[in-house]
Amino acid sequence: KMNKLSQTIGSLREGLLNHFQLEEDILPPILGKILMQALLHEHQEIMGKISEANSTIASARLEQLSPDELATKDTALSQMTVSLSRLIEGHAEKEEQMLDMAKQVLKDETTASDQL
């Protein structure tokens, strides 16, 4: 179970790194300096939480834990994954809202220039 969780976190990390790099390359001229800084801050926060998750998983010595300690560790890992999921989902919603707003502005500008 821990190996599977570690692999999943690793895959998530790689996928997000690629996604974040693409955004960081493409979005600055669309979002501007301040919104990009906010986006970068959230990217760093998410990657920090992923690093914490990796450290927690790597340092878990399950064979040395009592049944009660195992249950506590399981609960902590579950809470960690739920927290990470919520953080990523919240970030994705914000990105979507920003891009929808930018899309609307571009659409309005195109419509206005077509009417001239």
PDB file of C-alpha atoms in Angstrom:
ATOM      1  CA  LYS A   1       0.000   0.000   0.000  1.00  0.00           C
ATOM      2  CA  MET A   2       2.830   2.383   0.863  1.00  0.00           C
ATOM      3  CA  ASN A   3       4.690   1.553  -2.355  1.00  0.00           C
ATOM      4  CA  LYS A   4       1.541   2.258  -4.373  1.00  0.00           C
ATOM      5  CA  LEU A   5       1.036   5.558  -2.548  1.00  0.00           C
ATOM      6  CA  SER A   6       4.663   6.497  -3.152  1.00  0.00           C
ATOM      7  CA  GLN A   7       4.335   5.712  -6.864  1.00  0.00           C
ATOM      8  CA  THR A   8       1.104   7.710  -7.094  1.00  0.00           C
ATOM      9  CA  ILE A   9       2.668  10.723  -5.381  1.00  0.00           C
ATOM     10  CA  GLY A  10       5.681  10.438  -7.720  1.00  0.00           C
ATOM     11  CA  SER A  11       3.446  10.356 -10.791  1.00  0.00           C
ATOM     12  CA  LEU A  12       1.431  13.286  -9.471  1.00  0.00           C
ATOM     13  CA  ARG A  13       4.639  15.239  -8.869  1.00  0.00           C
ATOM     14  CA  GLU A  14       5.931  14.625 -12.392  1.00  0.00           C
ATOM     15  CA  GLY A  15       2.599  15.477 -13.996  1.00  0.00           C
ATOM     16  CA  LEU A  16       2.265  18.688 -12.015  1.00  0.00           C
ATOM     17  CA  LEU A  17       5.849  19.726 -12.730  1.00  0.00           C
ATOM     18  CA  ASN A  18       5.158  19.410 -16.450  1.00  0.00           C
ATOM     19  CA  HIS A  19       1.836  21.229 -16.127  1.00  0.00           C
ATOM     20  CA  PHE A  20       3.318  24.017 -14.020  1.00  0.00           C
ATOM     21  CA  GLN A  21       6.233  24.494 -16.416  1.00  0.00           C
ATOM     22  CA  LEU A  22       3.849  24.833 -19.344  1.00  0.00           C
ATOM     23  CA  GLU A  23       1.789  27.410 -17.461  1.00  0.00           C
ATOM     24  CA  GLU A  24       4.885  29.317 -16.399  1.00  0.00           C
ATOM     25  CA  ASP A  25       6.054  29.467 -20.021  1.00  0.00           C
ATOM     26  CA  ILE A  26       2.718  30.440 -21.590  1.00  0.00           C
ATOM     27  CA  LEU A  27       0.660  32.410 -19.077  1.00  0.00           C
ATOM     28  CA  PRO A  28       2.797  35.434 -18.047  1.00  0.00           C
ATOM     29  CA  PRO A  29       1.730  37.658 -20.970  1.00  0.00           C
ATOM     30  CA  ILE A  30      -1.905  36.682 -20.432  1.00  0.00           C
ATOM     31  CA  LEU A  31      -2.125  36.977 -16.641  1.00  0.00           C
ATOM     32  CA  GLY A  32       0.417  39.690 -15.942  1.00  0.00           C
ATOM     33  CA  LYS A  33       3.018  39.963 -13.217  1.00  0.00           C
ATOM     34  CA  ILE A  34       0.866  39.944 -10.060  1.00  0.00           C
ATOM     35  CA  LEU A  35      -1.396  37.038 -11.004  1.00  0.00           C
ATOM     36  CA  MET A  36       1.616  35.042 -12.198  1.00  0.00           C
ATOM     37  CA  GLN A  37       3.323  35.639  -8.868  1.00  0.00           C
ATOM     38  CA  ALA A  38       0.210  34.341  -7.108  1.00  0.00           C
ATOM     39  CA  LEU A  39       0.144  31.310  -9.394  1.00  0.00           C
ATOM     40  CA  LEU A  40       3.852  30.622  -8.812  1.00  0.00           C
ATOM     41  CA  HIS A  41       3.342  30.915  -5.065  1.00  0.00           C
ATOM     42  CA  GLU A  42       0.627  28.260  -5.213  1.00  0.00           C
ATOM     43  CA  HIS A  43       2.795  26.048  -7.425  1.00  0.00           C
ATOM     44  CA  GLN A  44       5.545  26.232  -4.790  1.00  0.00           C
ATOM     45  CA  GLU A  45       3.068  25.506  -2.003  1.00  0.00           C
ATOM     46  CA  ILE A  46       1.726  22.441  -3.819  1.00  0.00           C
ATOM     47  CA  MET A  47       5.220  21.130  -4.572  1.00  0.00           C
ATOM     48  CA  GLY A  48       6.161  21.693  -0.921  1.00  0.00           C
ATOM     49  CA  LYS A  49       3.188  19.604   0.217  1.00  0.00           C
ATOM     50  CA  ILE A  50       4.149  16.882  -2.240  1.00  0.00           C
ATOM     51  CA  SER A  51       7.699  16.905  -0.814  1.00  0.00           C
ATOM     52  CA  GLU A  52       6.249  16.609   2.698  1.00  0.00           C
ATOM     53  CA  ALA A  53       4.154  13.650   1.569  1.00  0.00           C
ATOM     54  CA  ASN A  54       7.210  11.976   0.033  1.00  0.00           C
ATOM     55  CA  SER A  55       9.194  12.520   3.235  1.00  0.00           C
ATOM     56  CA  THR A  56       6.401  11.133   5.380  1.00  0.00           C
ATOM     57  CA  ILE A  57       6.106   8.053   3.206  1.00  0.00           C
ATOM     58  CA  ALA A  58       9.871   7.533   3.007  1.00  0.00           C
ATOM     59  CA  SER A  59      10.327   7.837   6.761  1.00  0.00           C
ATOM     60  CA  ALA A  60       7.502   5.488   7.661  1.00  0.00           C
ATOM     61  CA  ARG A  61       8.874   2.387   9.320  1.00  0.00           C
ATOM     62  CA  LEU A  62       5.659   0.411   9.377  1.00  0.00           C
ATOM     63  CA  GLU A  63       7.208  -2.851  10.496  1.00  0.00           C
ATOM     64  CA  GLN A  64       8.266  -1.175  13.745  1.00  0.00           C
ATOM     65  CA  LEU A  65       4.791   0.149  14.606  1.00  0.00           C
ATOM     66  CA  SER A  66       2.182  -1.333  16.898  1.00  0.00           C
ATOM     67  CA  PRO A  67      -1.353  -1.836  15.551  1.00  0.00           C
ATOM     68  CA  ASP A  68      -2.474   1.413  17.208  1.00  0.00           C
ATOM     69  CA  GLU A  69       0.483   3.295  15.750  1.00  0.00           C
ATOM     70  CA  LEU A  70      -0.284   1.817  12.329  1.00  0.00           C
ATOM     71  CA  ALA A  71      -3.871   3.042  12.585  1.00  0.00           C
ATOM     72  CA  THR A  72      -2.627   6.507  13.563  1.00  0.00           C
ATOM     73  CA  LYS A  73      -0.160   6.560  10.662  1.00  0.00           C
ATOM     74  CA  ASP A  74      -2.898   5.413   8.269  1.00  0.00           C
ATOM     75  CA  THR A  75      -5.181   8.217   9.437  1.00  0.00           C
ATOM     76  CA  ALA A  76      -2.397  10.786   9.102  1.00  0.00           C
ATOM     77  CA  LEU A  77      -1.570   9.630   5.564  1.00  0.00           C
ATOM     78  CA  SER A  78      -5.237   9.713   4.597  1.00  0.00           C
ATOM     79  CA  GLN A  79      -5.593  13.245   5.940  1.00  0.00           C
ATOM     80  CA  MET A  80      -2.441  14.276   4.110  1.00  0.00           C
ATOM     81  CA  THR A  81      -3.716  12.952   0.777  1.00  0.00           C
ATOM     82  CA  VAL A  82      -7.129  14.595   1.252  1.00  0.00           C
ATOM     83  CA  SER A  83      -5.444  17.896   2.116  1.00  0.00           C
ATOM     84  CA  LEU A  84      -3.169  17.672  -0.918  1.00  0.00           C
ATOM     85  CA  SER A  85      -6.113  16.818  -3.167  1.00  0.00           C
ATOM     86  CA  ARG A  86      -8.084  19.808  -1.888  1.00  0.00           C
ATOM     87  CA  LEU A  87      -5.118  22.111  -2.381  1.00  0.00           C
ATOM     88  CA  ILE A  88      -4.644  20.968  -5.978  1.00  0.00           C
ATOM     89  CA  GLU A  89      -8.374  21.116  -6.751  1.00  0.00           C
ATOM     90  CA  GLY A  90      -8.636  24.621  -5.295  1.00  0.00           C
ATOM     91  CA  HIS A  91      -5.657  25.728  -7.340  1.00  0.00           C
ATOM     92  CA  ALA A  92      -7.139  24.257 -10.526  1.00  0.00           C
ATOM     93  CA  GLU A  93     -10.430  26.086  -9.891  1.00  0.00           C
ATOM     94  CA  LYS A  94      -8.593  29.395  -9.484  1.00  0.00           C
ATOM     95  CA  GLU A  95      -6.632  28.799 -12.688  1.00  0.00           C
ATOM     96  CA  GLU A  96      -9.826  27.997 -14.536  1.00  0.00           C
ATOM     97  CA  GLN A  97     -11.482  31.185 -13.279  1.00  0.00           C
ATOM     98  CA  MET A  98      -8.489  33.309 -14.285  1.00  0.00           C
ATOM     99  CA  LEU A  99      -8.381  31.760 -17.740  1.00  0.00           C
ATOM    100  CA  ASP A 100     -12.142  32.128 -18.195  1.00  0.00           C
ATOM    101  CA  MET A 101     -11.863  35.817 -17.320  1.00  0.00           C
ATOM    102  CA  ALA A 102      -8.948  36.280 -19.743  1.00  0.00           C
ATOM    103  CA  LYS A 103     -10.885  34.430 -22.441  1.00  0.00           C
ATOM    104  CA  GLN A 104     -13.887  36.723 -21.934  1.00  0.00           C
ATOM    105  CA  VAL A 105     -11.717  39.837 -22.218  1.00  0.00           C
ATOM    106  CA  LEU A 106     -10.119  38.536 -25.420  1.00  0.00           C
ATOM    107  CA  LYS A 107     -13.535  37.660 -26.803  1.00  0.00           C
ATOM    108  CA  ASP A 108     -14.872  41.125 -25.968  1.00  0.00           C
ATOM    109  CA  GLU A 109     -11.826  42.787 -27.547  1.00  0.00           C
ATOM    110  CA  THR A 110     -12.223  40.705 -30.697  1.00  0.00           C
ATOM    111  CA  THR A 111     -15.917  41.550 -30.921  1.00  0.00           C
ATOM    112  CA  ALA A 112     -15.195  45.254 -30.392  1.00  0.00           C
ATOM    113  CA  SER A 113     -12.469  45.312 -33.061  1.00  0.00           C
ATOM    114  CA  ASP A 114     -14.731  43.441 -35.511  1.00  0.00           C
ATOM    115  CA  GLN A 115     -17.363  46.157 -35.099  1.00  0.00           C
ATOM    116  CA  LEU A 116     -14.945  48.906 -36.112  1.00  0.00           C
TER     117      LEU A 116
END
